[in-house]
Amino acid sequence: MTLIDGKATSQQIKAEIAEEVKKMVASGLKAPHLAAVLVGHDGGSESYVAHKIKDCESVGFKSSLIRYEDDVTESELLKKVEELNTDPELDGFIVQLPLPDHINEQKIIEAINPAKDVDGFHPENVGRMVVGLPGFVSATPFGIVELLKRYKVETSGKHCVVIGRSNIVGRPLSILMSQKEMNATVTVVHSRTENLKALCASADILVAALGRPGFVTADMVKEGATVIDVGTTRIKSDQTKSGWKLKGDVDFDSVAEKCAFITPVPGGVGPMTRVALLKNTLLAAKRN
Ligand code: NAP
């Protein structure tokens, strides 16, 4: 069994990005600049955004944080998005999700200039990805494909089962895996799927992206399969300083024994998601 080390791979990619940034700056170009808009004080969102800012610093990007309280209105937020859309200093920006209930998330996403949408959530970027045109691919599917490529996991002709059909993970990943570059035969399963266990057990590559800790057990995994665990559920723990730890969708201990490749949680897909945002921002800066 090979453990797919997302942390080490992301560090390697970060070093590659930092090298490119150095060259850009040495040739007189400005360093890529990413802005993050954060609404409210949700613990998860605070920590995701803090990591994104730290990641920018570590590769030599410029970063800006724009904060709003929970009671910001939708029109105030839309006005800021409009401003960021045309700010020549900025290569890309993200609006950290989820947003408070009184704000229509989809409306905000669709207001973002697709050329600066480094999260890849705008329907124009999703559409470009579907038809195989260059654009911004959302971070988690992008990171997973990069991991599979760097670990030389054979995907061509293989059966890939993706558990989950969300717009940010399952669905875009299923499309990327079925495209000509990866050439997998893809099955997407979800909460209404019949015979889910049997479908999973027929997968050469099984991706768990449902948010149910320990859902994938050894009996659902084929001998020699590659298992990618996207799930990150925070569960209480008295073994950590923070009082919680992350648990994946895969019962790692029992499943690992049967796998050719497997990602851990934490340290698998998560760090790759973070580095994918940097890759998209670098791409945006190059296009500018
Ligand atoms: P989501 O929007 O809640 O979607 C979950 C999907 O799983 C849905 O399609 C749902 O089916 C399906 N599902 C739920 N319970 C199921 C069950 N018992 N059997 C089969 N399918 C089931 O979640 P998400 O945003 O895609 O995230 C999934 C997980 O990945 C979460 O733990 C999240 O925290 C994690 N995540 C991690 C990263 C990272 O960087 N590591 C990034 C993004 C997300 P229906 O469509 O039928 O409801």
CSV table of N, CA and C in Angstrom, one decimal, residues 110-260:
chain,number,residue,atom,x,y,z
A,110,GLU,N,-22.2,34.4,-9.2
A,110,GLU,CA,-22.4,34.8,-10.6
A,110,GLU,C,-22.0,36.2,-10.8
A,111,ALA,N,-21.8,37.0,-9.8
A,111,ALA,CA,-21.4,38.4,-9.9
A,111,ALA,C,-19.9,38.5,-10.1
A,112,ILE,N,-19.2,37.4,-9.7
A,112,ILE,CA,-17.7,37.5,-9.8
A,112,ILE,C,-17.3,37.4,-11.3
A,113,ASN,N,-16.3,38.3,-11.6
A,113,ASN,CA,-15.7,38.3,-13.0
A,113,ASN,C,-15.1,36.9,-13.2
A,114,PRO,N,-15.5,36.1,-14.2
A,114,PRO,CA,-15.0,34.8,-14.4
A,114,PRO,C,-13.4,34.8,-14.5
A,115,ALA,N,-12.9,35.9,-15.0
A,115,ALA,CA,-11.4,36.0,-15.2
A,115,ALA,C,-10.7,36.1,-13.9
A,116,LYS,N,-11.4,36.4,-12.8
A,116,LYS,CA,-10.8,36.5,-11.5
A,116,LYS,C,-11.3,35.5,-10.5
A,117,ASP,N,-12.2,34.6,-11.0
A,117,ASP,CA,-12.9,33.6,-10.2
A,117,ASP,C,-11.9,32.4,-9.9
A,118,VAL,N,-10.9,32.6,-9.1
A,118,VAL,CA,-9.9,31.5,-8.9
A,118,VAL,C,-10.5,30.3,-8.1
A,119,ASP,N,-11.7,30.5,-7.5
A,119,ASP,CA,-12.3,29.3,-6.9
A,119,ASP,C,-13.0,28.4,-8.0
A,120,GLY,N,-13.2,29.0,-9.2
A,120,GLY,CA,-13.7,28.2,-10.3
A,120,GLY,C,-15.2,27.8,-10.1
A,121,PHE,N,-15.9,28.6,-9.3
A,121,PHE,CA,-17.3,28.3,-9.0
A,121,PHE,C,-18.3,29.0,-10.0
A,122,HIS,N,-17.8,30.0,-10.7
A,122,HIS,CA,-18.7,30.7,-11.7
A,122,HIS,C,-19.2,29.8,-12.8
A,123,PRO,N,-20.5,29.8,-13.1
A,123,PRO,CA,-21.0,28.9,-14.2
A,123,PRO,C,-20.2,28.9,-15.5
A,124,GLU,N,-19.6,30.1,-15.8
A,124,GLU,CA,-18.8,30.2,-17.0
A,124,GLU,C,-17.5,29.2,-16.9
A,125,ASN,N,-16.9,29.3,-15.7
A,125,ASN,CA,-15.7,28.4,-15.5
A,125,ASN,C,-16.1,26.9,-15.4
A,126,VAL,N,-17.3,26.7,-14.8
A,126,VAL,CA,-17.7,25.3,-14.7
A,126,VAL,C,-18.0,24.8,-16.1
A,127,GLY,N,-18.7,25.6,-17.0
A,127,GLY,CA,-19.0,25.2,-18.3
A,127,GLY,C,-17.7,25.0,-19.1
A,128,ARG,N,-16.7,25.9,-19.0
A,128,ARG,CA,-15.4,25.7,-19.7
A,128,ARG,C,-14.8,24.4,-19.3
A,129,MET,N,-14.9,24.1,-18.0
A,129,MET,CA,-14.3,22.8,-17.6
A,129,MET,C,-15.0,21.6,-18.2
A,130,VAL,N,-16.3,21.7,-18.3
A,130,VAL,CA,-17.1,20.6,-18.9
A,130,VAL,C,-16.8,20.3,-20.3
A,131,VAL,N,-16.6,21.4,-21.1
A,131,VAL,CA,-16.2,21.2,-22.5
A,131,VAL,C,-14.7,21.2,-22.8
A,132,GLY,N,-13.9,21.2,-21.7
A,132,GLY,CA,-12.5,21.0,-21.8
A,132,GLY,C,-11.8,22.2,-22.3
A,133,LEU,N,-12.3,23.4,-22.1
A,133,LEU,CA,-11.6,24.7,-22.4
A,133,LEU,C,-10.8,25.2,-21.2
A,134,PRO,N,-9.8,25.9,-21.5
A,134,PRO,CA,-9.0,26.5,-20.3
A,134,PRO,C,-9.9,27.4,-19.5
A,135,GLY,N,-9.7,27.3,-18.2
A,135,GLY,CA,-10.5,28.2,-17.3
A,135,GLY,C,-10.0,27.8,-15.9
A,136,PHE,N,-10.8,28.2,-14.9
A,136,PHE,CA,-10.4,27.8,-13.5
A,136,PHE,C,-11.2,26.6,-13.1
A,137,VAL,N,-10.5,25.6,-12.7
A,137,VAL,CA,-11.2,24.4,-12.2
A,137,VAL,C,-11.2,24.5,-10.6
A,138,SER,N,-12.3,24.1,-10.0
A,138,SER,CA,-12.5,24.3,-8.6
A,138,SER,C,-11.4,23.5,-7.9
A,139,ALA,N,-11.0,24.0,-6.7
A,139,ALA,CA,-9.7,23.6,-6.1
A,139,ALA,C,-9.7,22.1,-5.7
A,140,THR,N,-10.7,21.6,-5.1
A,140,THR,CA,-10.6,20.2,-4.6
A,140,THR,C,-10.5,19.2,-5.8
A,141,PRO,N,-11.4,19.2,-6.8
A,141,PRO,CA,-11.2,18.3,-7.9
A,141,PRO,C,-9.8,18.5,-8.6
A,142,PHE,N,-9.4,19.7,-8.7
A,142,PHE,CA,-8.1,20.0,-9.3
A,142,PHE,C,-7.0,19.4,-8.5
A,143,GLY,N,-7.1,19.5,-7.2
A,143,GLY,CA,-6.0,18.9,-6.3
A,143,GLY,C,-6.0,17.4,-6.4
A,144,ILE,N,-7.2,16.8,-6.5
A,144,ILE,CA,-7.3,15.3,-6.6
A,144,ILE,C,-6.6,14.8,-7.9
A,145,VAL,N,-7.0,15.4,-9.0
A,145,VAL,CA,-6.4,15.0,-10.3
A,145,VAL,C,-4.9,15.2,-10.2
A,146,GLU,N,-4.4,16.2,-9.7
A,146,GLU,CA,-3.0,16.5,-9.6
A,146,GLU,C,-2.3,15.4,-8.7
A,147,LEU,N,-3.0,15.0,-7.6
A,147,LEU,CA,-2.4,13.9,-6.8
A,147,LEU,C,-2.3,12.6,-7.6
A,148,LEU,N,-3.4,12.3,-8.3
A,148,LEU,CA,-3.4,11.0,-9.1
A,148,LEU,C,-2.3,11.0,-10.1
A,149,LYS,N,-2.1,12.2,-10.8
A,149,LYS,CA,-1.1,12.3,-11.8
A,149,LYS,C,0.3,12.2,-11.2
A,150,ARG,N,0.5,12.9,-10.1
A,150,ARG,CA,1.9,12.9,-9.5
A,150,ARG,C,2.2,11.5,-8.9
A,151,TYR,N,1.2,10.7,-8.5
A,151,TYR,CA,1.5,9.4,-8.0
A,151,TYR,C,1.4,8.3,-9.1
A,152,LYS,N,1.2,8.8,-10.3
A,152,LYS,CA,1.1,7.9,-11.5
A,152,LYS,C,0.1,6.8,-11.3
A,153,VAL,N,-1.0,7.2,-10.7
A,153,VAL,CA,-2.1,6.2,-10.6
A,153,VAL,C,-2.7,6.0,-12.0
A,154,GLU,N,-2.8,4.8,-12.4
A,154,GLU,CA,-3.4,4.5,-13.8
A,154,GLU,C,-4.9,4.8,-13.7
A,155,THR,N,-5.3,5.7,-14.6
A,155,THR,CA,-6.8,6.0,-14.6
A,155,THR,C,-7.4,5.6,-15.9
A,156,SER,N,-6.6,5.4,-17.0
A,156,SER,CA,-7.2,5.1,-18.3
A,156,SER,C,-7.9,3.8,-18.3
A,157,GLY,N,-9.2,3.8,-18.7
A,157,GLY,CA,-9.9,2.6,-18.8
A,157,GLY,C,-10.4,2.0,-17.4
A,158,LYS,N,-10.0,2.7,-16.4
A,158,LYS,CA,-10.4,2.2,-15.0
A,158,LYS,C,-11.8,2.7,-14.6
A,159,HIS,N,-12.4,1.9,-13.7
A,159,HIS,CA,-13.7,2.3,-13.2
A,159,HIS,C,-13.5,3.2,-12.0
A,160,CYS,N,-14.0,4.5,-12.1
A,160,CYS,CA,-13.9,5.4,-11.0
A,160,CYS,C,-15.3,5.6,-10.4
A,161,VAL,N,-15.4,5.4,-9.1
A,161,VAL,CA,-16.7,5.6,-8.5
A,161,VAL,C,-16.5,6.8,-7.6
A,162,VAL,N,-17.4,7.8,-7.8
A,162,VAL,CA,-17.3,9.0,-6.9
A,162,VAL,C,-18.6,9.0,-6.0
A,163,ILE,N,-18.4,9.0,-4.7
A,163,ILE,CA,-19.5,9.1,-3.8
A,163,ILE,C,-19.8,10.6,-3.5
A,164,GLY,N,-20.9,11.1,-3.9
A,164,GLY,CA,-21.2,12.5,-3.7
A,164,GLY,C,-21.3,13.3,-5.1
A,165,ARG,N,-22.3,14.2,-5.2
A,165,ARG,CA,-22.5,14.9,-6.4
A,165,ARG,C,-22.6,16.4,-6.2
A,166,SER,N,-21.8,16.9,-5.2
A,166,SER,CA,-21.9,18.3,-5.0
A,166,SER,C,-21.3,19.1,-6.1
A,167,ASN,N,-21.6,20.4,-6.2
A,167,ASN,CA,-21.1,21.3,-7.2
A,167,ASN,C,-19.6,21.6,-7.1
A,168,ILE,N,-19.1,21.4,-5.8
A,168,ILE,CA,-17.7,21.8,-5.6
A,168,ILE,C,-16.8,20.6,-5.6
A,169,VAL,N,-17.3,19.4,-5.4
A,169,VAL,CA,-16.4,18.2,-5.4
A,169,VAL,C,-16.8,17.1,-6.3
A,170,GLY,N,-17.9,16.4,-5.9
A,170,GLY,CA,-18.2,15.2,-6.7
A,170,GLY,C,-18.5,15.4,-8.2
A,171,ARG,N,-19.4,16.3,-8.5
A,171,ARG,CA,-19.8,16.5,-9.9
A,171,ARG,C,-18.6,17.0,-10.7
A,172,PRO,N,-17.9,18.0,-10.4
A,172,PRO,CA,-16.7,18.4,-11.2
A,172,PRO,C,-15.7,17.3,-11.3
A,173,LEU,N,-15.4,16.6,-10.2
A,173,LEU,CA,-14.4,15.6,-10.3
A,173,LEU,C,-14.8,14.5,-11.3
A,174,SER,N,-16.1,14.1,-11.2
A,174,SER,CA,-16.6,13.0,-12.1
A,174,SER,C,-16.4,13.4,-13.6
A,175,ILE,N,-16.5,14.7,-13.9
A,175,ILE,CA,-16.4,15.2,-15.2
A,175,ILE,C,-14.9,15.1,-15.6
A,176,LEU,N,-14.0,15.6,-14.7
A,176,LEU,CA,-12.6,15.6,-15.0
A,176,LEU,C,-12.1,14.2,-15.2
A,177,MET,N,-12.6,13.3,-14.4
A,177,MET,CA,-12.1,11.9,-14.5
A,177,MET,C,-12.5,11.2,-15.8
A,178,SER,N,-13.7,11.7,-16.4
A,178,SER,CA,-14.2,11.0,-17.6
A,178,SER,C,-13.6,11.7,-18.8
A,179,GLN,N,-12.9,12.8,-18.7
A,179,GLN,CA,-12.4,13.5,-19.9
A,179,GLN,C,-11.2,12.8,-20.5
A,180,LYS,N,-10.8,13.2,-21.7
A,180,LYS,CA,-9.8,12.4,-22.4
A,180,LYS,C,-8.4,12.3,-21.7
A,181,GLU,N,-8.1,13.3,-20.9
A,181,GLU,CA,-6.8,13.3,-20.2
A,181,GLU,C,-6.7,12.1,-19.2
A,182,MET,N,-7.9,11.9,-18.4
A,182,MET,CA,-7.8,10.9,-17.4
A,182,MET,C,-8.4,9.5,-17.9
A,183,ASN,N,-9.4,9.6,-18.8
A,183,ASN,CA,-10.0,8.5,-19.5
A,183,ASN,C,-10.6,7.4,-18.6
A,184,ALA,N,-11.1,7.8,-17.5
A,184,ALA,CA,-11.7,6.8,-16.6
A,184,ALA,C,-13.2,6.6,-17.0
A,185,THR,N,-13.7,5.5,-16.6
A,185,THR,CA,-15.2,5.2,-16.8
A,185,THR,C,-15.8,5.5,-15.4
A,186,VAL,N,-16.7,6.5,-15.4
A,186,VAL,CA,-17.1,7.1,-14.1
A,186,VAL,C,-18.5,6.8,-13.7
A,187,THR,N,-18.7,6.4,-12.5
A,187,THR,CA,-20.0,6.3,-11.9
A,187,THR,C,-20.1,7.2,-10.7
A,188,VAL,N,-21.2,8.0,-10.7
A,188,VAL,CA,-21.4,8.9,-9.6
A,188,VAL,C,-22.5,8.3,-8.7
A,189,VAL,N,-22.3,8.1,-7.4
A,189,VAL,CA,-23.3,7.6,-6.5
A,189,VAL,C,-23.7,8.7,-5.5
A,190,HIS,N,-24.9,8.6,-5.0
A,190,HIS,CA,-25.4,9.6,-4.0
A,190,HIS,C,-26.4,9.0,-3.1
A,191,SER,N,-27.1,9.9,-2.4
A,191,SER,CA,-28.0,9.3,-1.3
A,191,SER,C,-29.1,8.5,-1.8
A,192,ARG,N,-29.5,8.6,-3.1
A,192,ARG,CA,-30.6,7.8,-3.6
A,192,ARG,C,-30.1,6.6,-4.4
A,193,THR,N,-28.8,6.4,-4.5
A,193,THR,CA,-28.3,5.3,-5.3
A,193,THR,C,-28.7,3.9,-4.7
A,194,GLU,N,-29.1,3.0,-5.5
A,194,GLU,CA,-29.4,1.6,-5.1
A,194,GLU,C,-28.1,0.8,-5.3
A,195,ASN,N,-27.8,-0.2,-4.5
A,195,ASN,CA,-26.7,-1.0,-4.6
A,195,ASN,C,-25.3,-0.2,-4.5
A,196,LEU,N,-25.3,0.8,-3.6
A,196,LEU,CA,-24.1,1.6,-3.5
A,196,LEU,C,-22.9,0.8,-3.1
A,197,LYS,N,-23.1,-0.1,-2.2
A,197,LYS,CA,-21.9,-0.9,-1.7
A,197,LYS,C,-21.3,-1.7,-2.8
A,198,ALA,N,-22.1,-2.3,-3.6
A,198,ALA,CA,-21.6,-3.2,-4.7
A,198,ALA,C,-20.9,-2.3,-5.8
A,199,LEU,N,-21.5,-1.1,-6.0
A,199,LEU,CA,-20.9,-0.2,-7.0
A,199,LEU,C,-19.5,0.2,-6.5
A,200,CYS,N,-19.4,0.5,-5.2
A,200,CYS,CA,-18.1,1.0,-4.7
A,200,CYS,C,-17.1,-0.2,-4.8
A,201,ALA,N,-17.6,-1.4,-4.5
A,201,ALA,CA,-16.7,-2.5,-4.5
A,201,ALA,C,-16.2,-2.9,-5.8
A,202,SER,N,-16.8,-2.3,-6.9
A,202,SER,CA,-16.3,-2.6,-8.2
A,202,SER,C,-15.4,-1.5,-8.7
A,203,ALA,N,-15.1,-0.5,-7.9
A,203,ALA,CA,-14.2,0.6,-8.3
A,203,ALA,C,-12.7,0.3,-8.3
A,204,ASP,N,-12.1,0.7,-9.3
A,204,ASP,CA,-10.6,0.7,-9.3
A,204,ASP,C,-10.1,1.9,-8.5
A,205,ILE,N,-10.9,3.0,-8.7
A,205,ILE,CA,-10.6,4.3,-8.0
A,205,ILE,C,-11.9,4.7,-7.3
A,206,LEU,N,-11.8,4.8,-6.0
A,206,LEU,CA,-13.0,5.1,-5.2
A,206,LEU,C,-12.8,6.5,-4.5
A,207,VAL,N,-13.6,7.4,-4.8
A,207,VAL,CA,-13.5,8.8,-4.2
A,207,VAL,C,-14.7,9.0,-3.3
A,208,ALA,N,-14.4,9.2,-2.0
A,208,ALA,CA,-15.4,9.4,-1.0
A,208,ALA,C,-15.6,10.9,-0.7
A,209,ALA,N,-16.7,11.5,-1.1
A,209,ALA,CA,-16.9,12.9,-0.9
A,209,ALA,C,-18.3,13.1,-0.4
A,210,LEU,N,-18.6,12.6,0.7
A,210,LEU,CA,-20.0,12.7,1.2
A,210,LEU,C,-20.2,13.4,2.6
A,211,GLY,N,-19.1,13.4,3.4
A,211,GLY,CA,-19.2,14.1,4.7
A,211,GLY,C,-19.8,13.2,5.7
A,212,ARG,N,-19.6,11.9,5.6
A,212,ARG,CA,-20.1,10.9,6.6
A,212,ARG,C,-18.9,10.2,7.2
A,213,PRO,N,-18.4,10.5,8.4
A,213,PRO,CA,-17.1,9.9,8.9
A,213,PRO,C,-17.2,8.4,8.9
A,214,GLY,N,-16.1,7.8,8.4
A,214,GLY,CA,-16.0,6.4,8.4
A,214,GLY,C,-17.0,5.6,7.6
A,215,PHE,N,-17.6,6.2,6.6
A,215,PHE,CA,-18.7,5.6,5.8
A,215,PHE,C,-18.1,4.4,5.0
A,216,VAL,N,-17.0,4.6,4.4
A,216,VAL,CA,-16.4,3.6,3.5
A,216,VAL,C,-15.7,2.5,4.3
A,217,THR,N,-16.2,1.3,4.3
A,217,THR,CA,-15.6,0.3,5.1
A,217,THR,C,-14.9,-0.8,4.2
A,218,ALA,N,-14.1,-1.7,4.7
A,218,ALA,CA,-13.3,-2.6,3.9
A,218,ALA,C,-14.1,-3.4,2.9
A,219,ASP,N,-15.3,-3.8,3.3
A,219,ASP,CA,-16.2,-4.6,2.4
A,219,ASP,C,-16.6,-3.8,1.2
A,220,MET,N,-16.5,-2.5,1.2
A,220,MET,CA,-16.9,-1.7,0.0
A,220,MET,C,-15.7,-1.4,-0.9
A,221,VAL,N,-14.6,-2.0,-0.6
A,221,VAL,CA,-13.4,-1.7,-1.4
A,221,VAL,C,-12.8,-2.9,-2.1
A,222,LYS,N,-12.4,-2.8,-3.4
A,222,LYS,CA,-11.8,-3.9,-4.1
A,222,LYS,C,-10.4,-4.0,-3.7
A,223,GLU,N,-9.9,-5.2,-3.7
A,223,GLU,CA,-8.4,-5.4,-3.5
A,223,GLU,C,-7.6,-4.7,-4.5
A,224,GLY,N,-6.6,-3.9,-4.1
A,224,GLY,CA,-5.8,-3.2,-5.0
A,224,GLY,C,-6.3,-1.9,-5.5
A,225,ALA,N,-7.4,-1.4,-4.9
A,225,ALA,CA,-8.0,-0.2,-5.4
A,225,ALA,C,-7.2,1.1,-4.9
A,226,THR,N,-7.5,2.2,-5.5
A,226,THR,CA,-7.0,3.5,-5.1
A,226,THR,C,-8.2,4.2,-4.4
A,227,VAL,N,-8.0,4.6,-3.1
A,227,VAL,CA,-9.1,5.3,-2.4
A,227,VAL,C,-8.7,6.7,-2.0
A,228,ILE,N,-9.5,7.6,-2.5
A,228,ILE,CA,-9.3,9.1,-2.2
A,228,ILE,C,-10.3,9.5,-1.2
A,229,ASP,N,-9.9,10.0,-0.1
A,229,ASP,CA,-10.8,10.4,1.0
A,229,ASP,C,-10.9,11.9,1.0
A,230,VAL,N,-12.1,12.4,0.6
A,230,VAL,CA,-12.2,13.9,0.6
A,230,VAL,C,-12.8,14.4,1.9
A,231,GLY,N,-13.6,13.5,2.6
A,231,GLY,CA,-14.3,13.9,3.7
A,231,GLY,C,-13.5,14.6,4.8
A,232,THR,N,-14.0,15.7,5.4
A,232,THR,CA,-13.4,16.3,6.5
A,232,THR,C,-14.5,16.7,7.5
A,233,THR,N,-14.8,15.9,8.4
A,233,THR,CA,-15.8,16.2,9.4
A,233,THR,C,-15.1,16.5,10.7
A,234,ARG,N,-15.4,17.6,11.4
A,234,ARG,CA,-14.8,18.0,12.6
A,234,ARG,C,-15.5,17.2,13.7
A,235,ILE,N,-14.7,16.4,14.5
A,235,ILE,CA,-15.3,15.7,15.6
A,235,ILE,C,-14.6,16.0,16.9
A,236,LYS,N,-15.3,16.0,18.0
A,236,LYS,CA,-14.7,16.3,19.3
A,236,LYS,C,-13.6,15.4,19.6
A,237,SER,N,-12.5,15.9,20.2
A,237,SER,CA,-11.4,15.1,20.6
A,237,SER,C,-10.8,15.6,21.9
A,238,ASP,N,-10.4,14.7,22.8
A,238,ASP,CA,-9.7,15.3,24.0
A,238,ASP,C,-8.2,15.1,23.8
A,239,GLN,N,-7.8,14.6,22.6
A,239,GLN,CA,-6.4,14.4,22.3
A,239,GLN,C,-5.7,15.6,21.6
A,240,THR,N,-6.5,16.6,21.3
A,240,THR,CA,-5.9,17.7,20.6
A,240,THR,C,-6.1,19.0,21.4
A,241,LYS,N,-5.2,20.0,21.1
A,241,LYS,CA,-5.3,21.2,21.9
A,241,LYS,C,-6.6,22.0,21.5
A,242,SER,N,-7.0,21.9,20.2
A,242,SER,CA,-8.1,22.6,19.8
A,242,SER,C,-9.5,22.0,20.3
A,243,GLY,N,-9.4,20.7,20.7
A,243,GLY,CA,-10.6,20.1,21.2
A,243,GLY,C,-11.4,19.4,20.1
A,244,TRP,N,-10.9,19.4,18.9
A,244,TRP,CA,-11.5,18.6,17.8
A,244,TRP,C,-10.5,18.1,16.9
A,245,LYS,N,-10.9,17.1,16.1
A,245,LYS,CA,-10.0,16.6,15.0
A,245,LYS,C,-10.8,16.3,13.8
A,246,LEU,N,-10.1,16.2,12.6
A,246,LEU,CA,-10.8,15.9,11.4
A,246,LEU,C,-10.9,14.4,11.1
A,247,LYS,N,-12.1,14.0,10.7
A,247,LYS,CA,-12.2,12.6,10.4
A,247,LYS,C,-12.7,12.5,8.9
A,248,GLY,N,-12.1,11.6,8.2
A,248,GLY,CA,-12.5,11.4,6.8
A,248,GLY,C,-13.7,10.5,6.6
A,249,ASP,N,-14.1,10.3,5.4
A,249,ASP,CA,-15.2,9.5,5.0
A,249,ASP,C,-14.9,8.0,4.9
A,250,VAL,N,-13.6,7.7,5.1
A,250,VAL,CA,-13.1,6.3,4.9
A,250,VAL,C,-12.6,5.8,6.3
A,251,ASP,N,-13.0,4.5,6.6
A,251,ASP,CA,-12.5,3.9,7.8
A,251,ASP,C,-11.0,3.4,7.5
A,252,PHE,N,-10.1,4.4,7.7
A,252,PHE,CA,-8.7,4.2,7.1
A,252,PHE,C,-8.1,2.9,7.5
A,253,ASP,N,-8.2,2.5,8.8
A,253,ASP,CA,-7.4,1.4,9.3
A,253,ASP,C,-7.8,0.1,8.6
A,254,SER,N,-9.1,-0.1,8.4
A,254,SER,CA,-9.5,-1.4,7.8
A,254,SER,C,-9.3,-1.3,6.3
A,255,VAL,N,-9.5,-0.2,5.7
A,255,VAL,CA,-9.5,0.0,4.2
A,255,VAL,C,-8.1,0.0,3.7
A,256,ALA,N,-7.2,0.6,4.4
A,256,ALA,CA,-5.8,0.8,3.9
A,256,ALA,C,-5.1,-0.6,3.5
A,257,GLU,N,-5.4,-1.6,4.3
A,257,GLU,CA,-4.8,-2.9,4.0
A,257,GLU,C,-5.1,-3.4,2.7
A,258,LYS,N,-6.3,-3.0,2.1
A,258,LYS,CA,-6.7,-3.6,0.8
A,258,LYS,C,-6.3,-2.8,-0.4
A,259,CYS,N,-5.7,-1.6,-0.1
A,259,CYS,CA,-5.5,-0.6,-1.2
A,259,CYS,C,-4.1,-0.6,-1.8
A,260,ALA,N,-4.1,-0.2,-3.1
A,260,ALA,CA,-2.8,0.0,-3.7
A,260,ALA,C,-2.3,1.4,-3.3
